[in-house]
Amino acid sequence: MTSLSSSTLTTTGNGLDRSGTSAEGTGSGRPKKSPVLSAVKSVAKHVLLIAAGLLMLYPLLWMAVSSLRPNDLIFRQPGLWLKTLHVQNYSEGWTALAQPFGRYLLNSAIVVIGAIVGNLVSCSLAAYAFARLRFKGRKIWFAIMLLTIMLPVHVVVVPQYILFSQLGWVNTFWPLVLPKFLATDAFFVFLMVQFIRGIPRDLDEAARIDGCGHLKIFWHVILPLMLPALATTAIFTFIWTWNDFFTALIYLTSPDMFTVPVALRSFIDSTGGSNWGAMFAMSIVSLLPVFFAFLFGQKFLIKGISTTGIK
Amino acid sequence: MSVVGELNSLRRPKGAKKGEKEESPDNKAGYLFLAPWLIGLFLITIGPMLASLYLSFTDYNLIQPPEWIGLDNFHRMLGDSRLLNSLKVTFTYVFVSVPLQLALALLIALVLDRGMRGLAFYRSVFYLPSLLGSSVAIAILWRQIFGTSGLVNQVLGHLGVQSPPGWISNPDTALSTIILLHVWTFGSPMIIFLAGLRQIPRMYYEAAEVDGAGTLTRFSKITLPLLSPIIFFNLVLQIIGAFQSFTQAFIVSGGSGGPSDSTMFYTLYLYQKGFGQFDMGYASALAWLLLVIIAAFTVINFIAAKYWVFYDD
C-alpha cells in the first residue's frame, strides 16, 4: 500500500530514456538508441496525451463555460471562450426549484456528514476485529463480508424500503445514514483490514503486555496509525454519498428533504429540461465539492483505489 | 491484495501456520468489535435478502398483505417483452462498454507506465471523470451534449454535417451515448492497472530485451500474463458494476428508459416496477434474477480465469 506514493514521481531524471524504451518500435532492436529519436517520441507521446486529456475534460470545461452563457448561446457555441459573463444563471438556478438551492446543499451536507461518521466508526471497528482478533468463525464472517461487497443493492432495496417505511422513516435521512453506522459499505472494512495488516503486530503486542485491553489498543495504537485509511474512507464516502442518486430518489419524497442529485433531477421536470443555463449553473455548484475533495484527497483516492479496486 | 484475490485465496487453504502460537482466543472482544457490522449484516443485508426472496413468490403492493402466488412472477417474466428488452439493453451495455472501458484503461495505463514525466498530472486528468461520472450533473450534461441541438451536433454543424441525428431521441443511438459515458469513466480501472504495472519487475523486460524481444512480444509474454490477475479483477468488478448502472439511463431518458425503451436498463425497469407501480413482489423477483445473473457471470469469470489468469505464487 505504501509503495505507491514513494515511487510516484521519483524517476524524472531518466524519465526520457525509460519512456523511450517502452515506446520503442519492434524493428530497430537494442543497439544504442538515438537520444534525438527518443526525445521526439517522448514529445509526440506528450502531445497525444495532452490532446486526449483535453478531449476528456472538454465536456466538463464546456459545461463550466456554458453555465455563464445565456441560454440561446449555449446552443450555438461549442467553444470555450466567454465574451460576457451571464451570472444570472446562478441566481436563477439557485431559486428555480421549490426550495432555494442552499437547502439541498444543506441536506446533502447533513447526509454526507452522517455517512462519513457512520462509516469511520463502524468500519474501523469491524476491520480491527477481522485484522487483529482471533475468534470463532472469523474466516467465514470475513468471506461473507467480501461477498457483500459484490452484492447488488437491488436485491435488498425492496424489503429495506418496506422496513424503513414501516418505521415511518420514508422522507427522512435515516435510511440514507443509519446503514452506514452498521458498516454496510463493506469495501471500507476491507480497505481498513488491508491497512491494519500492514501495521506491525509488535506495536499492539507491546501495548498488550503493558496491560492494554483491545479497546485501548484499538483507540491508542491502531486508530492513530490508520489515519490514511480513515482519510481514504472519508473522502470516498463523501464523494459517493454526495453523488448517490438511487437511494435518495427512493426515500426522499418532499422537496424540502431533497439532496442535491434529486434536486438536480427535478430541474428536468420543472423546466422541461430547457433552461440549460440554470441547470448547468447548479450542476457546477453540485460538482464543486466533489472536485475539491478530489483535489485535496487525490493521494488517498488513488491509494484506496489501487489497493481495493473500489470504484 | 484485491477483493477478488482475497476471495480466491480463501478457496485454497493456506498451509496451517502452526508456528504461530495459539493465543487465547478473543471471542468476546471479536464479536463486540464486529457487532455493528453483524447487526447490519442481518438487519440490512441478509434479512432483507430473505424477505425479498419470499416476496418474489408473492403479489404485494404495500397496502394489502403479500399474497403467495408461487412461481407466477417468474412465469410472468417469460412473457414480459419489456423485461426481455431490458435484458437485451443491459447485456449490450455490459458487453460493449466494459471491454471498451478496460481496453482504454489498459492502453492509457501502459502509456503512463513507469518513469513517465508528468505521470501524476495525467493520472489526475484521466481519473477525474470517473469520480464525477456517476453524478446526476454529468448525466444532465450528457443529455445536453447528445441532444438534438446539443454540443455534439453543434460541432458537427460547424464541420458542415447537414441535419445530424438527435442522438438521445433516436432509439438506434441513445444507448451508445450512455455507453460512451461509461467508457469516459475509465480512470478508476486505469489506476488499478497502473498499480499492477508497477508490480512487474523491471528486470523481466530488460532480460527480454537482451534476448531481442520486441515491444509486442514483451507485451504479450510479460505484461499480459503478469497483469492478468489485475485484468481479471477489473473485469469481475466492472461487470458487476455495469449490470447495476442506473443514474445515467434514468437522467438521460428522463426516467422513462426511452426512446422506445432503448435505454431501459434492467435496474431502471426494476425501479419502475417497484417504486413507480409498487409492484413489490414482481420487483423482488426481478431483483433475484439480477442477483442470479450477476452471480452466474462472476462464477463463469472465475472458472474461465483458470485458463488465462496467471498467478505468480
mmCIF file with all atom_site columns, C-alpha atoms in Angstrom, chain A residues 217-281:
data_model
loop_
_atom_site.group_PDB
_atom_site.id
_atom_site.type_symbol
_atom_site.label_atom_id
_atom_site.label_alt_id
_atom_site.label_comp_id
_atom_site.label_asym_id
_atom_site.label_entity_id
_atom_site.label_seq_id
_atom_site.pdbx_PDB_ins_code
_atom_site.Cartn_x
_atom_site.Cartn_y
_atom_site.Cartn_z
_atom_site.occupancy
_atom_site.B_iso_or_equiv
_atom_site.pdbx_formal_charge
_atom_site.auth_seq_id
_atom_site.auth_comp_id
_atom_site.auth_asym_id
_atom_site.auth_atom_id
_atom_site.pdbx_PDB_model_num
ATOM 1  C CA . ILE A 1 217 ? -5.128  -0.878 21.706  1.00 0.00 ? 217 ILE A CA 1
ATOM 2  C CA . PHE A 1 218 ? -7.680  -0.018 19.049  1.00 0.00 ? 218 PHE A CA 1
ATOM 3  C CA . TRP A 1 219 ? -8.050  3.547  20.213  1.00 0.00 ? 219 TRP A CA 1
ATOM 4  C CA . HIS A 1 220 ? -4.473  4.432  21.161  1.00 0.00 ? 220 HIS A CA 1
ATOM 5  C CA . VAL A 1 221 ? -2.400  2.284  18.842  1.00 0.00 ? 221 VAL A CA 1
ATOM 6  C CA . ILE A 1 222 ? -4.289  1.244  15.745  1.00 0.00 ? 222 ILE A CA 1
ATOM 7  C CA . LEU A 1 223 ? -6.573  4.186  15.044  1.00 0.00 ? 223 LEU A CA 1
ATOM 8  C CA . PRO A 1 224 ? -3.825  6.842  15.071  1.00 0.00 ? 224 PRO A CA 1
ATOM 9  C CA . LEU A 1 225 ? -1.734  4.672  12.763  1.00 0.00 ? 225 LEU A CA 1
ATOM 10 C CA . MET A 1 226 ? -4.536  4.071  10.324  1.00 0.00 ? 226 MET A CA 1
ATOM 11 C CA . LEU A 1 227 ? -5.318  7.719  9.708   1.00 0.00 ? 227 LEU A CA 1
ATOM 12 C CA . PRO A 1 228 ? -4.527  7.414  5.977   1.00 0.00 ? 228 PRO A CA 1
ATOM 13 C CA . ALA A 1 229 ? -7.081  4.619  5.649   1.00 0.00 ? 229 ALA A CA 1
ATOM 14 C CA . LEU A 1 230 ? -9.615  6.671  7.573   1.00 0.00 ? 230 LEU A CA 1
ATOM 15 C CA . ALA A 1 231 ? -8.973  9.642  5.324   1.00 0.00 ? 231 ALA A CA 1
ATOM 16 C CA . THR A 1 232 ? -9.421  7.454  2.252   1.00 0.00 ? 232 THR A CA 1
ATOM 17 C CA . THR A 1 233 ? -12.701 6.166  3.623   1.00 0.00 ? 233 THR A CA 1
ATOM 18 C CA . ALA A 1 234 ? -13.907 9.644  4.494   1.00 0.00 ? 234 ALA A CA 1
ATOM 19 C CA . ILE A 1 235 ? -13.127 11.021 1.048   1.00 0.00 ? 235 ILE A CA 1
ATOM 20 C CA . PHE A 1 236 ? -14.705 8.154  -0.851  1.00 0.00 ? 236 PHE A CA 1
ATOM 21 C CA . THR A 1 237 ? -17.750 8.231  1.407   1.00 0.00 ? 237 THR A CA 1
ATOM 22 C CA . PHE A 1 238 ? -18.014 11.941 0.797   1.00 0.00 ? 238 PHE A CA 1
ATOM 23 C CA . ILE A 1 239 ? -17.920 11.631 -2.973  1.00 0.00 ? 239 ILE A CA 1
ATOM 24 C CA . TRP A 1 240 ? -20.197 8.619  -3.263  1.00 0.00 ? 240 TRP A CA 1
ATOM 25 C CA . THR A 1 241 ? -22.784 9.856  -0.801  1.00 0.00 ? 241 THR A CA 1
ATOM 26 C CA . TRP A 1 242 ? -22.749 13.256 -2.422  1.00 0.00 ? 242 TRP A CA 1
ATOM 27 C CA . ASN A 1 243 ? -23.366 11.617 -5.805  1.00 0.00 ? 243 ASN A CA 1
ATOM 28 C CA . ASP A 1 244 ? -25.820 8.996  -4.558  1.00 0.00 ? 244 ASP A CA 1
ATOM 29 C CA . PHE A 1 245 ? -28.988 9.291  -6.546  1.00 0.00 ? 245 PHE A CA 1
ATOM 30 C CA . PHE A 1 246 ? -30.755 5.931  -6.321  1.00 0.00 ? 246 PHE A CA 1
ATOM 31 C CA . THR A 1 247 ? -31.270 5.785  -2.543  1.00 0.00 ? 247 THR A CA 1
ATOM 32 C CA . ALA A 1 248 ? -32.200 9.440  -2.294  1.00 0.00 ? 248 ALA A CA 1
ATOM 33 C CA . LEU A 1 249 ? -34.637 9.076  -5.174  1.00 0.00 ? 249 LEU A CA 1
ATOM 34 C CA . ILE A 1 250 ? -36.393 6.233  -3.401  1.00 0.00 ? 250 ILE A CA 1
ATOM 35 C CA . TYR A 1 251 ? -36.540 7.588  0.122   1.00 0.00 ? 251 TYR A CA 1
ATOM 36 C CA . LEU A 1 252 ? -36.776 11.363 -0.192  1.00 0.00 ? 252 LEU A CA 1
ATOM 37 C CA . THR A 1 253 ? -40.194 12.409 -1.396  1.00 0.00 ? 253 THR A CA 1
ATOM 38 C CA . SER A 1 254 ? -40.752 16.027 -0.435  1.00 0.00 ? 254 SER A CA 1
ATOM 39 C CA . PRO A 1 255 ? -38.698 18.829 -1.970  1.00 0.00 ? 255 PRO A CA 1
ATOM 40 C CA . ASP A 1 256 ? -37.575 20.236 1.358   1.00 0.00 ? 256 ASP A CA 1
ATOM 41 C CA . MET A 1 257 ? -35.802 16.943 2.059   1.00 0.00 ? 257 MET A CA 1
ATOM 42 C CA . PHE A 1 258 ? -34.173 16.540 -1.365  1.00 0.00 ? 258 PHE A CA 1
ATOM 43 C CA . THR A 1 259 ? -30.451 16.096 -1.597  1.00 0.00 ? 259 THR A CA 1
ATOM 44 C CA . VAL A 1 260 ? -28.581 17.750 -4.440  1.00 0.00 ? 260 VAL A CA 1
ATOM 45 C CA . PRO A 1 261 ? -28.848 14.919 -7.019  1.00 0.00 ? 261 PRO A CA 1
ATOM 46 C CA . VAL A 1 262 ? -32.610 14.562 -6.605  1.00 0.00 ? 262 VAL A CA 1
ATOM 47 C CA . ALA A 1 263 ? -32.991 18.327 -6.750  1.00 0.00 ? 263 ALA A CA 1
ATOM 48 C CA . LEU A 1 264 ? -30.986 18.466 -9.972  1.00 0.00 ? 264 LEU A CA 1
ATOM 49 C CA . ARG A 1 265 ? -33.204 15.792 -11.401 1.00 0.00 ? 265 ARG A CA 1
ATOM 50 C CA . SER A 1 266 ? -36.294 17.846 -10.631 1.00 0.00 ? 266 SER A CA 1
ATOM 51 C CA . PHE A 1 267 ? -34.817 20.615 -12.776 1.00 0.00 ? 267 PHE A CA 1
ATOM 52 C CA . ILE A 1 268 ? -35.568 18.461 -15.771 1.00 0.00 ? 268 ILE A CA 1
ATOM 53 C CA . ASP A 1 269 ? -39.188 18.128 -14.701 1.00 0.00 ? 269 ASP A CA 1
ATOM 54 C CA . SER A 1 270 ? -39.740 21.696 -13.626 1.00 0.00 ? 270 SER A CA 1
ATOM 55 C CA . THR A 1 271 ? -38.182 23.401 -16.631 1.00 0.00 ? 271 THR A CA 1
ATOM 56 C CA . GLY A 1 272 ? -38.988 20.681 -19.113 1.00 0.00 ? 272 GLY A CA 1
ATOM 57 C CA . GLY A 1 273 ? -35.249 20.298 -19.377 1.00 0.00 ? 273 GLY A CA 1
ATOM 58 C CA . SER A 1 274 ? -34.950 23.534 -21.333 1.00 0.00 ? 274 SER A CA 1
ATOM 59 C CA . ASN A 1 275 ? -33.294 26.027 -19.016 1.00 0.00 ? 275 ASN A CA 1
ATOM 60 C CA . TRP A 1 276 ? -29.811 24.695 -19.617 1.00 0.00 ? 276 TRP A CA 1
ATOM 61 C CA . GLY A 1 277 ? -28.070 27.767 -18.260 1.00 0.00 ? 277 GLY A CA 1
ATOM 62 C CA . ALA A 1 278 ? -29.626 27.455 -14.816 1.00 0.00 ? 278 ALA A CA 1
ATOM 63 C CA . MET A 1 279 ? -29.292 23.668 -14.850 1.00 0.00 ? 279 MET A CA 1
ATOM 64 C CA . PHE A 1 280 ? -25.615 23.855 -15.758 1.00 0.00 ? 280 PHE A CA 1
ATOM 65 C CA . ALA A 1 281 ? -25.032 26.501 -13.119 1.00 0.00 ? 281 ALA A CA 1
#
